[in-house]
Tab-separated table of C-alpha atoms in Angstrom:
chain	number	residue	atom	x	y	z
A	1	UNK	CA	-3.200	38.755	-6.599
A	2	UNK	CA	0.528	37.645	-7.678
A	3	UNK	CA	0.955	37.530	-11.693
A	4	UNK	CA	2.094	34.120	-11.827
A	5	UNK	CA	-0.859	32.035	-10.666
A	6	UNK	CA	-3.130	29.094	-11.483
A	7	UNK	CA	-6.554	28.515	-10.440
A	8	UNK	CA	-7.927	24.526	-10.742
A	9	UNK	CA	-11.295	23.656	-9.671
A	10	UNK	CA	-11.744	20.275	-7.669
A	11	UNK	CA	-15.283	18.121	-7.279
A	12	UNK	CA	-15.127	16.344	-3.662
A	13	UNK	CA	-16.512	13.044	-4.685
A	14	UNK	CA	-17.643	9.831	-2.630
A	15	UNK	CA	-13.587	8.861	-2.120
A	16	UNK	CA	-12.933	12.089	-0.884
A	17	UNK	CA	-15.406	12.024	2.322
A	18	UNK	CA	-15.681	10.468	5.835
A	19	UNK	CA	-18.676	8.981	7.467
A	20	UNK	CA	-20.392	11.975	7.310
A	21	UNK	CA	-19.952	13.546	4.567
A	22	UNK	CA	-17.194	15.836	4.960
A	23	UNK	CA	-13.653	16.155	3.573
A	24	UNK	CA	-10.861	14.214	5.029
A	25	UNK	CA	-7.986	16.637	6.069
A	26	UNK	CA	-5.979	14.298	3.200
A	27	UNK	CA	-8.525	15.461	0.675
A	28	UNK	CA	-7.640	18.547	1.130
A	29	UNK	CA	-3.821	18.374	0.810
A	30	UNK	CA	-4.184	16.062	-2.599
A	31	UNK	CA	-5.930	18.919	-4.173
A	32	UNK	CA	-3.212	20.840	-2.829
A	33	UNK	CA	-0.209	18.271	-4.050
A	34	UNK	CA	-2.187	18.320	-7.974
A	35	UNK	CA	-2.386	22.261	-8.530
A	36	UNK	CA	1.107	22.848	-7.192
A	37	UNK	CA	2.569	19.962	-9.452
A	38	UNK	CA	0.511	21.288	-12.156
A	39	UNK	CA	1.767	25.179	-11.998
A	40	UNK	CA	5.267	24.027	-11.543
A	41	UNK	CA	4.630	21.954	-14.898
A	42	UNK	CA	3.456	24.898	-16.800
A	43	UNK	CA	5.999	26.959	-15.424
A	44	UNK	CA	8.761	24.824	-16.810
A	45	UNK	CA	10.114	23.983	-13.481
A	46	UNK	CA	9.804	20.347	-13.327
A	47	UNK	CA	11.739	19.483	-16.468
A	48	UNK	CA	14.313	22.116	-15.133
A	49	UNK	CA	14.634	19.417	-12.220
A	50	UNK	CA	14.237	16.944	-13.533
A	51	UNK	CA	17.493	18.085	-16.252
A	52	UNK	CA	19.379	18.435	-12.941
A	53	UNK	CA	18.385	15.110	-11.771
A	54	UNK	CA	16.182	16.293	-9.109
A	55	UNK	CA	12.748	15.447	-7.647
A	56	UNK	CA	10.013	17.760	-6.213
A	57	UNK	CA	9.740	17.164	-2.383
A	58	UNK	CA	6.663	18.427	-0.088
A	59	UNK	CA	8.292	19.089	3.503
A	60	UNK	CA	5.599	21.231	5.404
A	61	UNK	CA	2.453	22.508	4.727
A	62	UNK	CA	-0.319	23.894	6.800
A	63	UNK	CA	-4.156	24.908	5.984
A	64	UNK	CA	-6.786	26.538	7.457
A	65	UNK	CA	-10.766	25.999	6.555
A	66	UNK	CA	-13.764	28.268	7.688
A	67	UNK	CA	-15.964	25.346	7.210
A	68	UNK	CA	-16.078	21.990	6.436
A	69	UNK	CA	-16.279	20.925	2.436
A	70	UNK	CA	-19.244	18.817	1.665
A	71	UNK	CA	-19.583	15.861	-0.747
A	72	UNK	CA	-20.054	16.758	-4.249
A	73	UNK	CA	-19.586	20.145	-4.042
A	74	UNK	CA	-16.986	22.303	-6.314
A	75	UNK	CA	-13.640	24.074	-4.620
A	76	UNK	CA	-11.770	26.233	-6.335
A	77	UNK	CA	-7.985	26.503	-5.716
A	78	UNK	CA	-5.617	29.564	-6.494
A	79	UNK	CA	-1.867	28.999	-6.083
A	80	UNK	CA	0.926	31.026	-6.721
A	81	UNK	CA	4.575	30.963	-5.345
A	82	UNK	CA	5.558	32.883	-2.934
A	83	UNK	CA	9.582	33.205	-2.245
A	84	UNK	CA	12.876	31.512	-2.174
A	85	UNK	CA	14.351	30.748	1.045
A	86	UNK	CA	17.523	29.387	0.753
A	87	UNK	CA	17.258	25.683	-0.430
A	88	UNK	CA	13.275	26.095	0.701
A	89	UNK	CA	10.479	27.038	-1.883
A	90	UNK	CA	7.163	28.536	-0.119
A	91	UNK	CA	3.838	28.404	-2.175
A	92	UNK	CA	0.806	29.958	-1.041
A	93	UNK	CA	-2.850	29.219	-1.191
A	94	UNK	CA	-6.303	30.145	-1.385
A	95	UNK	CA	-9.689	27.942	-1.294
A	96	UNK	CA	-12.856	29.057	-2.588
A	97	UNK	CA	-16.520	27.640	-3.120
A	98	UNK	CA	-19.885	29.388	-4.013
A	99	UNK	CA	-19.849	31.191	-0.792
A	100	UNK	CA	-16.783	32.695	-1.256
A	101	UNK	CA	-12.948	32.252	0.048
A	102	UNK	CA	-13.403	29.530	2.842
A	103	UNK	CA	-9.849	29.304	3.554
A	104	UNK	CA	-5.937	29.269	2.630
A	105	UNK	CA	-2.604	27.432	3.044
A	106	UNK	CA	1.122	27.477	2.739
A	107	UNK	CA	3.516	25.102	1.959
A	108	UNK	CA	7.328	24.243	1.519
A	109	UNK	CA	8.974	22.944	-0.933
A	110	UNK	CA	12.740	21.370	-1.556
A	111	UNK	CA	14.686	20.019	-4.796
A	112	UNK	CA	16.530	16.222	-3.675
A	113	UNK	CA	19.000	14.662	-5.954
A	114	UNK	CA	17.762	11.372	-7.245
A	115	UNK	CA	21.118	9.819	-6.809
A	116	UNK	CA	22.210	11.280	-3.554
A	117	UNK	CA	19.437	12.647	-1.741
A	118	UNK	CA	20.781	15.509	-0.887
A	119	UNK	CA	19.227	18.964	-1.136
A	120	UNK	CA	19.766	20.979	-4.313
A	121	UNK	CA	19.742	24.832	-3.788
A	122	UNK	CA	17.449	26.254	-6.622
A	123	UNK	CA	19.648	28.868	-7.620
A	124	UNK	CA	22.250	26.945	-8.243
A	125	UNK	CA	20.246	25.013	-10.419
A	126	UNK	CA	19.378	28.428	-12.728
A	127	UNK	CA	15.388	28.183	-11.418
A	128	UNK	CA	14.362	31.554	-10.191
A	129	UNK	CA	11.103	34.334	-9.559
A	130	UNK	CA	10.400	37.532	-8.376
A	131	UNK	CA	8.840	37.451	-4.629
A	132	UNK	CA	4.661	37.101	-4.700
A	133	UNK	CA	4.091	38.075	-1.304
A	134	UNK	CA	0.672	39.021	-0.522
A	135	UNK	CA	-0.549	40.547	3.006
A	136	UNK	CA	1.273	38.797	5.625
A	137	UNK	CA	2.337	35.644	4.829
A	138	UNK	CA	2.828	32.996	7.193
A	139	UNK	CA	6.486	30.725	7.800
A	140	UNK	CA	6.088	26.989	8.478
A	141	UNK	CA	8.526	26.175	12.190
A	142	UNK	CA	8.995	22.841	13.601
A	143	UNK	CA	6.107	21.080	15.895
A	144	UNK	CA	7.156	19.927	19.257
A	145	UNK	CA	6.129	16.395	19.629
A	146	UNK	CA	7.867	16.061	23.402
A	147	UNK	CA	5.224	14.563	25.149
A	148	UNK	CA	3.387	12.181	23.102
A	149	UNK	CA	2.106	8.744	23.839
A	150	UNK	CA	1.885	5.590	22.195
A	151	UNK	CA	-1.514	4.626	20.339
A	152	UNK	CA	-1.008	2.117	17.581
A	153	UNK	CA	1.046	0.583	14.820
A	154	UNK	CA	0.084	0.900	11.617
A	155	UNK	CA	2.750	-1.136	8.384
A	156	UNK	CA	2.854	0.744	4.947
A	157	UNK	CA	1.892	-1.470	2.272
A	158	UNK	CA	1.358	-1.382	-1.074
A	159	UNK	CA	-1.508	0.897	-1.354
A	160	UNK	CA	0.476	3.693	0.614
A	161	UNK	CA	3.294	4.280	-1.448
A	162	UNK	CA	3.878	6.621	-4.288
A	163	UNK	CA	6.300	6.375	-8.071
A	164	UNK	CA	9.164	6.874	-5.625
A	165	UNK	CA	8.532	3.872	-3.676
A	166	UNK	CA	7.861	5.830	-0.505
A	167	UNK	CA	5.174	6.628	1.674
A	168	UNK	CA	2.644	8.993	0.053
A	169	UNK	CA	2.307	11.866	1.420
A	170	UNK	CA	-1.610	11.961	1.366
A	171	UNK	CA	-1.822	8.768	2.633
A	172	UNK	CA	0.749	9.723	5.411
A	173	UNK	CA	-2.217	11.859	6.601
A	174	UNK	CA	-4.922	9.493	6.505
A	175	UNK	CA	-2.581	7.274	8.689
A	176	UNK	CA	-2.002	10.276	11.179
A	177	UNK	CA	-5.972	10.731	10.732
A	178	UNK	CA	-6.777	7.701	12.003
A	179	UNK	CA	-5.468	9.166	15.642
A	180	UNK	CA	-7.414	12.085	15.708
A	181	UNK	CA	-10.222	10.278	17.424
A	182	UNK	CA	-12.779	11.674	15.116
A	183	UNK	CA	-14.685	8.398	15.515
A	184	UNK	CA	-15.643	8.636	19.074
A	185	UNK	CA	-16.939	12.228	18.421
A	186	UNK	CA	-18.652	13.643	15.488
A	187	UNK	CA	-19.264	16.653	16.205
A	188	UNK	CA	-15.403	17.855	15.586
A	189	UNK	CA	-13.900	18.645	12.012
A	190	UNK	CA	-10.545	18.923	11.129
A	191	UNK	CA	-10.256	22.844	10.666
A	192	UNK	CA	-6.920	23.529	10.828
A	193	UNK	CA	-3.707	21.104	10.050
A	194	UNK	CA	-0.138	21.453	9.729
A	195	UNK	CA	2.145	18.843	8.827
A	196	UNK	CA	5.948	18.485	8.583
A	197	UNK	CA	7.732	15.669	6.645
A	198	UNK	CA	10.649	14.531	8.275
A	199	UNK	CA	11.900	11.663	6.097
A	200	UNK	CA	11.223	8.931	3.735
A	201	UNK	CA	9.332	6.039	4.613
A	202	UNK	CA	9.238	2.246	2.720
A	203	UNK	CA	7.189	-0.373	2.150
A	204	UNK	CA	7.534	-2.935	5.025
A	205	UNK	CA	7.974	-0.082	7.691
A	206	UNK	CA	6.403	-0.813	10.890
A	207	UNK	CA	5.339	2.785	12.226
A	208	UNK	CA	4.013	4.005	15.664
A	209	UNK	CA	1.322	6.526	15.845
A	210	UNK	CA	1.605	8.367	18.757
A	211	UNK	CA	-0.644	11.394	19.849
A	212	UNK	CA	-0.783	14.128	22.773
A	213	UNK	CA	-1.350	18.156	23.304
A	214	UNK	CA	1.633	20.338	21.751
A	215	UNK	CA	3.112	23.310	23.049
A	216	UNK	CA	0.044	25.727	21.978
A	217	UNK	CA	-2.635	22.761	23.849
A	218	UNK	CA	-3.451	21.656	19.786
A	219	UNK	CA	-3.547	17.715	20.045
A	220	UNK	CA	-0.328	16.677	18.001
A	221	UNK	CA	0.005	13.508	15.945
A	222	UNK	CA	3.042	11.879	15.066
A	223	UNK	CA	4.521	8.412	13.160
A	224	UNK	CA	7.507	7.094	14.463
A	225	UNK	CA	9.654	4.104	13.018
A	226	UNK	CA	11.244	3.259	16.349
A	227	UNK	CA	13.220	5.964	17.696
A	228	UNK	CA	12.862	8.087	14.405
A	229	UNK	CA	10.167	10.492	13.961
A	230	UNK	CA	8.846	10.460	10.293
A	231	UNK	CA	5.713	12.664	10.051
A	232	UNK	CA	4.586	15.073	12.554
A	233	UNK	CA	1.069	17.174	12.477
A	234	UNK	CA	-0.471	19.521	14.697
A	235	UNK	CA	-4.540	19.657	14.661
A	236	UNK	CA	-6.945	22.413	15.312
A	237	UNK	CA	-10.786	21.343	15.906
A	238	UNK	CA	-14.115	22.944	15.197
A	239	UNK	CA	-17.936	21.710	15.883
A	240	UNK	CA	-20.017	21.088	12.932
């Protein structure tokens, strides 16, 4: 394992679950958001950035789960990052429970100015590490979303937006979630999810979920605010 890690541990409780008793994929990615905030705290990076005038932004991620996590029960998450890739930072992950590692993730990171929203190369800023890279780690590409079709709208209110006055990005995925179609049949769980953040989105926005099969035949999920594509995800099932 890399040398600069931390390891959190996480109790799925009653607003973590679905109808049956299983994680929601956004779950998942808030325990995700917390320990990577939380390391990048206690590594000193966040007042570096914030010094700078900069904020933290999550632009892709993607996970992968062996099984489904149950309600109540304890998952343990190790995090380290990765590598520096030009204005992108890449942080792995790895999920465990009493049975042992279940799964793993990646995701990428970015600095924005506050003021200008533009992105802020780290080393310009002074922020720096030595590459973790353990086995073969995996890069995060675009999803094509060519062929998708129209489902429903869904308007960001109050409850879906975070300190920056923008969409959250765990509730982005609960709102993508809710075209996954996991409500006509129960016997699928979200095993595998990647999603890409494409831009901000306000309060008042009237998005358009819109859903179809990707490149690879994964069903793809996006939210549109008219033309604009604002959050994309690609979805890989397995049976309970």
């Amino acid at each position: 394992m890399p040398q600069c890690q931390m390891s959190k541990e996480y109790v799925l409780d009653i607003g973590h679950i679905d109808s049956r008793g299983i994680a929601r994929p956004s779950a998942v990615i808030d325990f995700m958001q917390d320990i990577a905030t939380c390391h990048a705290g206690e590594m000193g990076l966040s007042d570096a950035v914030a010094r700078q005038n900069g904020f933290w932004v999550l632009s892709r991620l993607k996970y992968r789960l062996t099984r489904p996590l149950r309600a109540y029960e304890t998952l343990r998450l190790i995090t380290w990052p990765r590598q520096l890739k030009g204005a992108t930072w890449y942080r792995d992950f790895l999920f465990e429970a009493e049975d042992g590692q279940i799964g793993g993730a990646v995701t990428m990171w970015a600095i924005v100015d506050m003021t200008t929203h533009r992105l802020l190369r780290p080393k310009a800023l002074g922020l720096s590490f030595a590459d973790q890279i353990v086995g073969q780690p995996e890069m995060l590409a675009a999803i094509r979303t060519e062929h998708l079709q129209p489902c429903f709208d869904r308007v960001v209110r109050y409850s879906d937006i975070d300190v920056n006055h923008h969409l959250n990005n765990v509730k982005a995925v609960d709102i993508l979630s809710d075209a996954f179609g996991l409500e006509d049949d129960e016997t699928r769980w979200v095993s595998q999810m990647q999603v890409n953040y494409l831009s901000e989105t306000t309060c008042g926005t009237t998005l358009t979920l819109a859903r179809g099969a990707g490149a690879d035949g994964r069903l793809c999920v996006a939210a549109f605010d008219g033309e604009r594509e604002k959050v994309q995800s690609e979805v890989g099932f397995s049976t309970l």
